[in-house]
Amino acid sequence: MVMKCMIEFKKDKYGFWRQSNPERFSYDESYKSNQRTTPEMSWCRLGFLASKISPDKMKCWKVCDIGSGNGVFANEASRFFKEGVKEYDLSGNSISKEELEITEWDLIFLTDVLEHFEDIDDLFKIHFRYAFISFPETPELND
């Protein structure tokens, strides 16, 4: 099924809605500066997480924010996690892809980034115990 809004979407083999013919992003500083993550949004996510897993249990965890964008979430979350939060982002200023894939993470955050994966199977190259995943706005479609 292909749905049309202003942009054409179709479901992939995993059931994710993806753009049919997406334009390539240039993940540079101008892209990064358009990110809208705020401290308030960050603490809303952290509060939800803390309601599910004891903060005392998590405070010494190895944590990575994948698709860290403007860095606001990682900065705020670093106050929550004793060892801080590593950032991985294609726009630079982050750990390497190699470090991302060889590190044994206790927790990874993927907030509004799944649509940027060209191959969602790349997610399974990352070693983690827990993943906090949120989805970006998606078209409301019936299939």
Short mmCIF file of C-alpha atoms in Angstrom, two decimals:
data_model
loop_
_atom_site.label_atom_id
_atom_site.label_comp_id
_atom_site.label_asym_id
_atom_site.label_seq_id
_atom_site.Cartn_x
_atom_site.Cartn_y
_atom_site.Cartn_z
CA MET A 1 0.00 0.00 0.00
CA VAL A 2 1.31 3.44 -0.88
CA MET A 3 -0.18 6.46 0.84
CA LYS A 4 0.07 10.03 -0.37
CA CYS A 5 0.14 13.09 1.79
CA MET A 6 2.44 15.88 0.76
CA ILE A 7 5.11 13.18 0.66
CA GLU A 8 4.63 9.61 -0.54
CA PHE A 9 4.98 6.85 2.08
CA LYS A 10 4.93 3.06 1.96
CA LYS A 11 5.35 0.34 4.57
CA ASP A 12 8.66 -1.53 4.55
CA LYS A 13 9.10 -5.23 5.34
CA TYR A 14 9.11 -4.43 9.11
CA GLY A 15 5.88 -2.44 9.00
CA PHE A 16 7.57 0.98 9.29
CA TRP A 17 6.20 3.79 7.18
CA ARG A 18 9.02 5.16 5.03
CA GLN A 19 9.20 7.83 2.40
CA SER A 20 9.02 6.31 -1.06
CA ASN A 21 11.61 8.61 -2.61
CA PRO A 22 13.31 10.46 0.24
CA GLU A 23 15.68 13.31 -0.43
CA ARG A 24 19.12 12.75 1.00
CA PHE A 25 19.82 14.79 4.10
CA SER A 26 23.06 16.64 4.49
CA TYR A 27 23.85 15.91 8.13
CA ASP A 28 25.87 19.04 8.80
CA GLU A 29 25.84 21.88 11.30
CA SER A 30 22.85 23.56 9.62
CA TYR A 31 20.83 20.33 9.94
CA LYS A 32 21.91 19.99 13.55
CA SER A 33 20.89 23.57 14.35
CA ASN A 34 17.31 22.81 13.22
CA GLN A 35 16.82 20.09 15.82
CA ARG A 36 14.02 20.88 18.26
CA THR A 37 14.86 18.76 21.29
CA THR A 38 14.44 20.85 24.43
CA PRO A 39 15.48 20.28 28.05
CA GLU A 40 11.79 19.88 28.95
CA MET A 41 11.30 17.18 26.31
CA SER A 42 14.46 15.48 27.55
CA TRP A 43 13.25 15.35 31.16
CA CYS A 44 9.85 14.07 30.06
CA ARG A 45 11.62 11.12 28.40
CA LEU A 46 13.92 10.59 31.38
CA GLY A 47 10.98 10.76 33.79
CA PHE A 48 9.14 8.11 31.80
CA LEU A 49 12.25 5.91 31.84
CA ALA A 50 12.69 6.39 35.61
CA SER A 51 9.08 5.29 36.13
CA LYS A 52 9.94 1.94 34.50
CA ILE A 53 13.49 1.26 35.76
CA SER A 54 14.93 2.38 39.10
CA PRO A 55 17.24 5.40 38.67
CA ASP A 56 19.61 3.84 41.24
CA LYS A 57 19.93 0.78 39.02
CA MET A 58 20.70 2.92 35.94
CA LYS A 59 23.06 5.57 37.28
CA CYS A 60 26.28 3.68 36.43
CA TRP A 61 25.12 2.39 33.05
CA LYS A 62 26.92 2.91 29.75
CA VAL A 63 24.52 5.00 27.71
CA CYS A 64 24.47 6.28 24.12
CA ASP A 65 22.14 8.73 22.41
CA ILE A 66 21.98 7.63 18.78
CA GLY A 67 21.05 10.47 16.47
CA SER A 68 21.92 12.99 19.16
CA GLY A 69 21.24 15.99 16.92
CA ASN A 70 21.69 19.23 18.84
CA GLY A 71 23.05 17.40 21.91
CA VAL A 72 20.41 18.77 24.30
CA PHE A 73 19.11 15.34 25.31
CA ALA A 74 22.60 13.91 25.94
CA ASN A 75 23.54 17.00 27.94
CA GLU A 76 20.44 16.78 30.14
CA ALA A 77 20.66 12.99 30.48
CA SER A 78 24.31 13.27 31.56
CA ARG A 79 23.00 14.76 34.81
CA PHE A 80 20.99 11.56 35.30
CA PHE A 81 23.71 9.01 34.42
CA LYS A 82 26.92 9.09 36.48
CA GLU A 83 29.14 8.14 33.52
CA GLY A 84 27.47 10.63 31.21
CA VAL A 85 25.90 9.90 27.83
CA LYS A 86 27.91 9.29 24.68
CA GLU A 87 26.59 10.91 21.52
CA TYR A 88 26.46 9.37 18.08
CA ASP A 89 25.32 11.55 15.21
CA LEU A 90 26.12 11.75 11.51
CA SER A 91 26.49 15.52 11.75
CA GLY A 92 29.73 15.04 13.66
CA ASN A 93 30.96 15.80 17.15
CA SER A 94 30.31 12.24 18.30
CA ILE A 95 31.81 8.84 18.90
CA SER A 96 32.77 6.82 15.82
CA LYS A 97 30.55 4.21 14.19
CA GLU A 98 33.15 1.64 15.23
CA GLU A 99 32.90 2.67 18.89
CA LEU A 100 29.12 2.60 18.64
CA GLU A 101 29.16 -0.96 17.32
CA ILE A 102 31.87 -2.48 19.57
CA THR A 103 30.77 -1.02 22.91
CA GLU A 104 28.51 -3.07 25.17
CA TRP A 105 25.82 -0.48 25.99
CA ASP A 106 23.46 -0.86 28.89
CA LEU A 107 21.00 1.56 27.29
CA ILE A 108 20.65 3.26 23.94
CA PHE A 109 18.29 6.09 23.10
CA LEU A 110 16.80 6.33 19.61
CA THR A 111 14.44 9.27 19.80
CA ASP A 112 12.83 10.20 16.50
CA VAL A 113 15.63 8.69 14.41
CA LEU A 114 14.46 5.34 13.02
CA GLU A 115 13.28 6.98 9.81
CA HIS A 116 16.90 8.02 9.13
CA PHE A 117 18.19 4.44 8.99
CA GLU A 118 18.66 3.41 5.39
CA ASP A 119 18.82 -0.21 6.57
CA ILE A 120 17.08 -0.87 9.89
CA ASP A 121 19.17 -4.04 10.24
CA ASP A 122 22.10 -1.73 11.10
CA LEU A 123 20.44 -1.31 14.48
CA PHE A 124 21.25 -4.94 15.27
CA LYS A 125 24.99 -4.32 14.86
CA ILE A 126 24.81 -2.38 18.14
CA HIS A 127 25.19 -4.35 21.38
CA PHE A 128 22.72 -3.19 24.03
CA ARG A 129 20.59 -4.47 26.91
CA TYR A 130 17.83 -1.87 26.70
CA ALA A 131 16.64 0.53 24.01
CA PHE A 132 14.45 3.59 24.54
CA ILE A 133 12.76 4.25 21.22
CA SER A 134 10.36 7.00 20.27
CA PHE A 135 8.86 7.59 16.88
CA PRO A 136 8.58 10.87 15.02
CA GLU A 137 5.27 12.17 13.83
CA THR A 138 3.89 9.87 11.19
CA PRO A 139 0.97 10.22 8.82
CA GLU A 140 -2.27 8.83 10.20
CA LEU A 141 -3.08 6.09 7.73
CA ASN A 142 -5.37 3.11 7.72
CA ASP A 143 -4.06 0.01 6.03
#
